[in-house]
Coordinates of C-alpha atoms and ligand atoms in Angstrom, one line a residue:
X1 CA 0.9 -26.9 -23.1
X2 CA 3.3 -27.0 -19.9
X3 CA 2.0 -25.1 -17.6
X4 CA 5.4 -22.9 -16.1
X5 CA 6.0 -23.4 -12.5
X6 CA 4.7 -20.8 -9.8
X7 CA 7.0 -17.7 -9.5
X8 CA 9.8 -18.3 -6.6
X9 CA 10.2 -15.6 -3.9
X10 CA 14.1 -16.8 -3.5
X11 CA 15.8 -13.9 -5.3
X12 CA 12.8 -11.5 -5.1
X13 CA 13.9 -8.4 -3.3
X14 CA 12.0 -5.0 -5.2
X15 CA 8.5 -6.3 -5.2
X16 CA 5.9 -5.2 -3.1
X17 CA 3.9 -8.9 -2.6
X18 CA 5.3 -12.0 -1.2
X19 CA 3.7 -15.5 -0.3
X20 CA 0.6 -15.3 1.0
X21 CA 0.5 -17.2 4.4
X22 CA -0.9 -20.8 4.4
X23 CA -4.2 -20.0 5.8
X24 CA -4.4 -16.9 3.6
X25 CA -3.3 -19.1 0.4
X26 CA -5.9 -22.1 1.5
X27 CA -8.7 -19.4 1.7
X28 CA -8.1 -18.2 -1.6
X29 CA -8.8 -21.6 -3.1
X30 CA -12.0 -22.6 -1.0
X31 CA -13.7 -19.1 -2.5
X32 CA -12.3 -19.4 -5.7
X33 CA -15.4 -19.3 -7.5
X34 CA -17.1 -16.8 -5.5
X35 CA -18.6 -13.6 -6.4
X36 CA -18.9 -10.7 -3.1
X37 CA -19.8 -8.1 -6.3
X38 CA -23.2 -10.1 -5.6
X39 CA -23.6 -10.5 -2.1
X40 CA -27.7 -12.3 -1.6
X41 CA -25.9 -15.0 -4.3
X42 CA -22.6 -15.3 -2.8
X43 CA -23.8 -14.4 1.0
X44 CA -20.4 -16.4 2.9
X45 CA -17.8 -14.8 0.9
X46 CA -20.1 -11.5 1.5
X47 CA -20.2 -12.1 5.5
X48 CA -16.0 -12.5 5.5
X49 CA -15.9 -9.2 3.6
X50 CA -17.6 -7.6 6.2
X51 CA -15.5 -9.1 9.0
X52 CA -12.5 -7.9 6.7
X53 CA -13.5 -4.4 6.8
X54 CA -14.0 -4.8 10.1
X55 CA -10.4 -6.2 11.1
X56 CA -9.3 -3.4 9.2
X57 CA -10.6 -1.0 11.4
X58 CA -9.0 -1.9 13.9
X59 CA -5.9 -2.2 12.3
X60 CA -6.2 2.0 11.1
X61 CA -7.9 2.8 14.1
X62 CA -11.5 3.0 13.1
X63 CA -14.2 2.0 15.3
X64 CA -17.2 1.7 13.0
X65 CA -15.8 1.5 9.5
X66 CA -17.1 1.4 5.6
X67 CA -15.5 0.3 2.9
X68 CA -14.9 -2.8 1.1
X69 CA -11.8 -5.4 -0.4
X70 CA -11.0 -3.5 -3.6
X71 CA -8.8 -5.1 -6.2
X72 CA -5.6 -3.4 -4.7
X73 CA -3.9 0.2 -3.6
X74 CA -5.0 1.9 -7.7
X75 CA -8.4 1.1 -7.2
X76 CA -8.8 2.4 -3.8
X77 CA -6.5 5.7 -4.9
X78 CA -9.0 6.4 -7.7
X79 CA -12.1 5.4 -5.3
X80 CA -10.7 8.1 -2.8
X81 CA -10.7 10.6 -5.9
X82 CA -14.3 9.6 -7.1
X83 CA -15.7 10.1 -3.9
X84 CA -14.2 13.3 -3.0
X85 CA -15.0 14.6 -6.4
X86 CA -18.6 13.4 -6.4
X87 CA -18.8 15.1 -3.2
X88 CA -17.6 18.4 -4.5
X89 CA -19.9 21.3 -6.2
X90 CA -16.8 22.5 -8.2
X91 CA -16.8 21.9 -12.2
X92 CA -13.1 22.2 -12.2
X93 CA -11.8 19.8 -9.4
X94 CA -8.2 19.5 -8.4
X95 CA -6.4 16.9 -6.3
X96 CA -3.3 17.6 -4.2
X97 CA -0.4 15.1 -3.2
X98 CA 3.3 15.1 -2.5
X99 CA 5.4 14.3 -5.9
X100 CA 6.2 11.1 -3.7
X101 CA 2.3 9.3 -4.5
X102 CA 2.3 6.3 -6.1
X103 CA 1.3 6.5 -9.8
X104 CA -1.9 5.3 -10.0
X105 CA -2.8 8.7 -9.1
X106 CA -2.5 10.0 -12.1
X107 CA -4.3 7.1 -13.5
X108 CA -7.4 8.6 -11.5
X109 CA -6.8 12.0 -12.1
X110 CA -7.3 10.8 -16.3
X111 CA -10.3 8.5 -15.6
X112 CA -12.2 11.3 -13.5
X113 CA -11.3 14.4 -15.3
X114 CA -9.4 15.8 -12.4
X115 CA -6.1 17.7 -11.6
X116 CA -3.5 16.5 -10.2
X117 CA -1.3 19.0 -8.1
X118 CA 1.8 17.8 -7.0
X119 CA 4.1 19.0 -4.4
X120 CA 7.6 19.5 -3.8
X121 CA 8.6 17.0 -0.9
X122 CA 10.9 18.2 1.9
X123 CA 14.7 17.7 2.3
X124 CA 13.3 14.2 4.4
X125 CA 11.6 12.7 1.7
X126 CA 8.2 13.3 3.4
X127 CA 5.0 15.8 2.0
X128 CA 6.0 19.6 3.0
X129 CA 2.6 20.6 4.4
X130 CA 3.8 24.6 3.4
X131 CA 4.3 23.6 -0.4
X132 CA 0.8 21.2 -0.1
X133 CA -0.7 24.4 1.1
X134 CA 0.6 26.4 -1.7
X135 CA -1.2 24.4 -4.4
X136 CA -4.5 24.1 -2.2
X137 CA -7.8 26.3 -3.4
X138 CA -11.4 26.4 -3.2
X139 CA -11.3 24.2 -6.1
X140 CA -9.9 21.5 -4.3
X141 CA -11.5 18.1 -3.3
X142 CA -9.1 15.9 -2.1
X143 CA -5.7 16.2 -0.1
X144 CA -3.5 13.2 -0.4
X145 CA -1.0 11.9 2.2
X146 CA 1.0 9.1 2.0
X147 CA 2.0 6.5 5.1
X148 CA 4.7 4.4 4.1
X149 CA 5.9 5.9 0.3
X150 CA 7.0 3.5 -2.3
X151 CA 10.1 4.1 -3.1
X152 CA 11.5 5.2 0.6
X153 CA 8.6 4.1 2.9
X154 CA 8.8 7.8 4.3
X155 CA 5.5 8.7 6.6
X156 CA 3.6 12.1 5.4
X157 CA 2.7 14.4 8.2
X158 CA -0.8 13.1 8.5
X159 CA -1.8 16.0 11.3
X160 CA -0.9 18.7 9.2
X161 CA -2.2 17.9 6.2
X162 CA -5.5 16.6 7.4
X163 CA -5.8 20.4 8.9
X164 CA -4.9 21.4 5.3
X165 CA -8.0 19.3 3.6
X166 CA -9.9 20.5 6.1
X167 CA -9.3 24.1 6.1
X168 CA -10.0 24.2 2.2
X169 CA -13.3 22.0 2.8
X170 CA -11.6 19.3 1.1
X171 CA -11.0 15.2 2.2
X172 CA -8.0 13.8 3.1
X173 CA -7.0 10.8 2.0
X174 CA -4.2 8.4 3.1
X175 CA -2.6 6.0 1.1
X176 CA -1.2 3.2 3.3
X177 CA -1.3 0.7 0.4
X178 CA 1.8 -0.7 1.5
X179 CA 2.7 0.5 5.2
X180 CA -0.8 -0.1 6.9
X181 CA 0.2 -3.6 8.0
X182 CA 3.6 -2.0 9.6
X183 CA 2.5 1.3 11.0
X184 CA 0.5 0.2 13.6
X185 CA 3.9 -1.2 15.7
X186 CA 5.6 2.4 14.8
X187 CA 5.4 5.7 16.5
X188 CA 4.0 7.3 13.2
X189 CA 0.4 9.4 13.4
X190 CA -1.1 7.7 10.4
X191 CA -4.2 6.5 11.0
X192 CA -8.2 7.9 11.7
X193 CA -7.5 7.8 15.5
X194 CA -4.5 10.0 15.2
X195 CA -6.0 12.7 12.8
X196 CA -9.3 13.7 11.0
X197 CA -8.6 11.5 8.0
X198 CA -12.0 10.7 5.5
X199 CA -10.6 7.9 3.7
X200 CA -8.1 5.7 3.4
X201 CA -6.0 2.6 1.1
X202 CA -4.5 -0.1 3.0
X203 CA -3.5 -3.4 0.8
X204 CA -4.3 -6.9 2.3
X205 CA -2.2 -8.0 -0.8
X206 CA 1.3 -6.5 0.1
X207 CA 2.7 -6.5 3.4
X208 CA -0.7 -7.9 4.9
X209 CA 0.3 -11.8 3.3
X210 CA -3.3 -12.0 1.5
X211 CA -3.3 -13.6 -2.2
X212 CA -3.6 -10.9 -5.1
X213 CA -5.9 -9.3 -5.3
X214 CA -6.8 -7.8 -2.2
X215 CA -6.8 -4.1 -1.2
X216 CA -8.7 -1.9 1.4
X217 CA -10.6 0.9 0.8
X218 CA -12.3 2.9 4.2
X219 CA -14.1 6.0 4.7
X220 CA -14.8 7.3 7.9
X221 CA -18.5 8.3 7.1
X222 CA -21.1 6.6 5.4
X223 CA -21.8 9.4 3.2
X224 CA -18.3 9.3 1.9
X225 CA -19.0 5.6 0.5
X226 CA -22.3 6.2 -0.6
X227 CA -21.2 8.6 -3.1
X228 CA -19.6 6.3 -5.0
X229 CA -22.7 4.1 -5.2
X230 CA -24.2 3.6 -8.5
X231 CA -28.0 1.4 -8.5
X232 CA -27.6 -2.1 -9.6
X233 CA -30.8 -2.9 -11.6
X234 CA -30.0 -6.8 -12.7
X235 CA -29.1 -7.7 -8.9
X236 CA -31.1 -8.2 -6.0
X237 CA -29.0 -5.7 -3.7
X238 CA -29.5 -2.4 -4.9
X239 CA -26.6 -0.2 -5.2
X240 CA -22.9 -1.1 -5.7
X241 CA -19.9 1.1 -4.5
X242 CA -17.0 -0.7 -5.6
X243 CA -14.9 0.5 -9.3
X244 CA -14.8 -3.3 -10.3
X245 CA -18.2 -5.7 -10.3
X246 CA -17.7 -9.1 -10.8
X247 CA -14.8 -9.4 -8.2
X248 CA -12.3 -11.8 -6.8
X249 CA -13.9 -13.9 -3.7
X250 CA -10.1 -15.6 -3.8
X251 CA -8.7 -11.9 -2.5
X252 CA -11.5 -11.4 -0.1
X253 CA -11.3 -14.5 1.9
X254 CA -8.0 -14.5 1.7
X255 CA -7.6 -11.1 2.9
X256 CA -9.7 -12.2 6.0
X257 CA -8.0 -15.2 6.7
X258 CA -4.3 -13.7 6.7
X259 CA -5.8 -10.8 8.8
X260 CA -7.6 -13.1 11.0
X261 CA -4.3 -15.5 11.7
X262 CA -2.0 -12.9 11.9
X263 CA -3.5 -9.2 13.6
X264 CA -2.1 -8.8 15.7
X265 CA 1.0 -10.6 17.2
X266 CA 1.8 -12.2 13.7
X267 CA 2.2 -8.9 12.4
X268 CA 4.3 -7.5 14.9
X269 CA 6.9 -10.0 15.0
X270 CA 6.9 -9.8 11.0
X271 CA 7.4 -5.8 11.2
X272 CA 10.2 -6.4 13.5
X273 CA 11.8 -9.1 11.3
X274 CA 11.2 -7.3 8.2
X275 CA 12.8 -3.9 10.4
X276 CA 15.9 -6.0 11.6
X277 CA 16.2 -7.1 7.9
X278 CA 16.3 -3.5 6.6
X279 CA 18.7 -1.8 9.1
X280 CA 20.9 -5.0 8.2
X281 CA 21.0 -4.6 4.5
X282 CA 21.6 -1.3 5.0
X283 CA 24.5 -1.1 7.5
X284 CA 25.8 -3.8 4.5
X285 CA 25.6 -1.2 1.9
X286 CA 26.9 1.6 4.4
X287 CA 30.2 -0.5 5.1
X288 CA 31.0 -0.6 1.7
X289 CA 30.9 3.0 1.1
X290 CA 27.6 3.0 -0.5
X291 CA 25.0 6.3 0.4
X292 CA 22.3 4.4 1.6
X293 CA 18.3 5.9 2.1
X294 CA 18.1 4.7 6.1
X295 CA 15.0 2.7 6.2
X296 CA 11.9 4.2 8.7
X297 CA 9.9 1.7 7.5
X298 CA 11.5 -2.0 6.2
X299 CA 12.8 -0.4 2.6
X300 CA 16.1 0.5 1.7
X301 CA 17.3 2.5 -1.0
X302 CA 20.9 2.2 -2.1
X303 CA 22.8 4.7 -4.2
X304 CA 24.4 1.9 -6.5
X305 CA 26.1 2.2 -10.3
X306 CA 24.1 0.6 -12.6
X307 CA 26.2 -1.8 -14.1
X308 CA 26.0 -3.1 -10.7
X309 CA 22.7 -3.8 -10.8
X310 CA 22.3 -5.2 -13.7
X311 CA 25.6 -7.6 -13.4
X312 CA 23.1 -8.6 -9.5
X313 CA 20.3 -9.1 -12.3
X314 CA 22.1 -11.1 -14.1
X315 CA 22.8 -13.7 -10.9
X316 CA 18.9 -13.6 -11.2
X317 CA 18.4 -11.1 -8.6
X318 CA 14.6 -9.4 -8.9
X319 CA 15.8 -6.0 -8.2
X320 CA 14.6 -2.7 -9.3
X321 CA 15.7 1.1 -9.3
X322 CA 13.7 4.2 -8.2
X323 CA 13.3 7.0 -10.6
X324 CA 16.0 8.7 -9.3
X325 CA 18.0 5.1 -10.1
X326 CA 18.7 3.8 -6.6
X327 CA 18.3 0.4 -6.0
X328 CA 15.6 -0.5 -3.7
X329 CA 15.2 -3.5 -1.7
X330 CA 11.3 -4.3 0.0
X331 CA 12.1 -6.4 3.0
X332 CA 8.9 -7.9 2.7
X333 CA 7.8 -11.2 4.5
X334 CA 9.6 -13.7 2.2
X335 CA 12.6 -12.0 2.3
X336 CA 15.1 -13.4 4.7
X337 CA 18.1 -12.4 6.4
X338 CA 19.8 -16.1 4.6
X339 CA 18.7 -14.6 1.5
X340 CA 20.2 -11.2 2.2
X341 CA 23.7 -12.6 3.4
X342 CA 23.8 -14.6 -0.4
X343 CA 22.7 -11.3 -1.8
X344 CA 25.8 -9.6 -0.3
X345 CA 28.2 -12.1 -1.2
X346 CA 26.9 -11.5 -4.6
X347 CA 27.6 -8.1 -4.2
X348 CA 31.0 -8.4 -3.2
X349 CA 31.7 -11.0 -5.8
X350 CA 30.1 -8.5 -8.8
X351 CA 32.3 -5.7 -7.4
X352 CA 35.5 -7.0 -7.0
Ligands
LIG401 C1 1.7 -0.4 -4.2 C2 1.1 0.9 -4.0 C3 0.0 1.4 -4.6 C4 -0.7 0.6 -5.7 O1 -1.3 -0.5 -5.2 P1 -1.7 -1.8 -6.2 O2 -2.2 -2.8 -5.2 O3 -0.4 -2.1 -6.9 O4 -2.7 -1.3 -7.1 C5 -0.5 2.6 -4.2 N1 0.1 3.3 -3.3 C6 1.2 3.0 -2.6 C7 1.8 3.8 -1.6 C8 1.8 1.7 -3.0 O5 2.9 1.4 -2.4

């Protein structure tokens, strides 16, 4: 059989991943048959994970941090669940998140047996700390914001609702899955240094330029991780705290390499890049009478009719809608402003 070539980034404009960078992609291969699920056999790959972890700590402001390179942004959503539940003495556990979290939410709310509460958001797209409140009780474990939403890469108010958690004796959670490689050049209070947050997701694999799969997952106490660690009977380490066992050595050396090249000045110039990209696309769509979502963070959503879409698809455009149908372009890393001036003059051309 012909084996298909790779996927090309050229027309890619709604995902969330992009090219890994060269030293990230050249990491991947040298650990590709590496196992950190079993660190005394595998004890290089094991000794990058830890540097990982540490690199991001310093990238969400955490001096001394736990945690591990999960398989992506789900598994460390349903970690943060697990551990908060674990944690809990309630039989009937709820969760609490804006109606702007990701989906795999509700994927851990079914694994775990939880509830999942969700919030109206406010008129700026961001959690509404009063409605979060509202849903909060003593049954609740875990209060969920998000930094960097994905659909309009809006920043939940981190203060408040860590003050929310908190006053319920619950954890609060951040999901930075995809903004925790942008934040860190912003003004936003996202991260453990700028509120009492327990845990948090941050993915290597999106705009961190690591090679799938690679996510973060952190807690802020050691107590937080060790409730989700189960004992490991076959292997010579004795407890395991990660969701997956057998796991990918490709994602975590290649998480540490792309964090190791590029934290921090890499990033920065890419956020600004990726920012410059955004506001540009946008003031595109704005001239041409479009209602355009303005872009905080480098993602644009774009009030446009279907047909257009699909006629931009057609040209072989990777785009994809919201739910509420907008078109939403993720200026991620491989996504260039030459590639966004041939996506306009698509536009125009499908319009006319
Ligand atoms: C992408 C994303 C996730 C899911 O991450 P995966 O790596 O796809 O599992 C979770 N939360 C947010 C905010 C995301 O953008």
């Amino acid at each position: 059989m012909q084996v298909a070539a790779s996927q090309s980034f050229r027309r890619v404009l709604s995902s969330m991943c992009t090219e890994p960078h060269p030293a990230a992609r050249d990491a991947a291969e040298r650990f590709l048959a590496s196992n950190p699920g079993d660190p005394t056999t595998y004890p290089s790959v094991s000794a990058l994970e830890d540097e990982a972890v540490s690199l991001l700590g310093d990238i969400t402001g955490l001096s001394n941090p736990h945690g591990y390179v999960a398989s992506g942004g789900t598994e460390a959503n349903i970690q943060a669940v697990r551990a908060a539940r674990n944690l809990a003495a309630t039989d009937d556990p709820n969760v609490v998140a804006p109606e702007s979290a990701h989906f795999s939410f509700q994927k851990a709310a079914d694994v775990l047996g939880v509830e999942l509460r969700l919030a109206a958001v406010a008129d700026d797209r961001r959690a509404d700390p009063d409605a979060m409140a509202e849903l909060v009780d003593d049954d609740t474990v875990l209060v969920v914001g998000i930094a960097g939403t994905t659909e309009y890469g809006r920043v939940d108010p981190i203060p408040a609702l860590a003050d929310i958690a908190h006053d319920a004796g619950a954890l609060l959670h951040v999901d930075a899955a995809w903004g925790g490689f942008v934040l860190p050049f912003t003004d936003y209070e996202w991260n453990f240094e700028h509120a009492a947050v327990d845990t948090m997701g941050i993915d290597p694999h999106k705009m961190g330029q690591a090679a799938v799969p690679a996510g973060g997952f952190l807690t802020r106490e050691k107590r937080v991780l060790d409730a989700l660690a189960v004992e490991t009977p076959y292997l010579e380490s004795t407890s395991q705290a990660t969701l997956t066992g057998t796991r990918s050595g490709a994602g975590v050396a290649s998480a540490w390499a792309a964090m190791d090249a590029l934290w921090r000045d890499g990033y920065r110039e890419q956020f600004e890049r990726s920012q410059a990209n955004a506001e540009w696309i946008a003031d595109a769509f704005d001239s041409r009478g479009y209602d355009v979502v303005d872009p905080v963070l480098p993602l644009v959503a774009i009030d446009v009719p279907r047909e257009t879409v699909e006629a931009l698809q057609e040209r072989g455009w990777r785009v994809s809608p919201t739910g509420s149908g907008e078109l939403r372009i993720v200026c991620m890393p491989h996504v260039t402003r030459a590639m966004l001036e041939e996506f306009v003059a698509d536009l125009d051309a499908v319009r006319a």
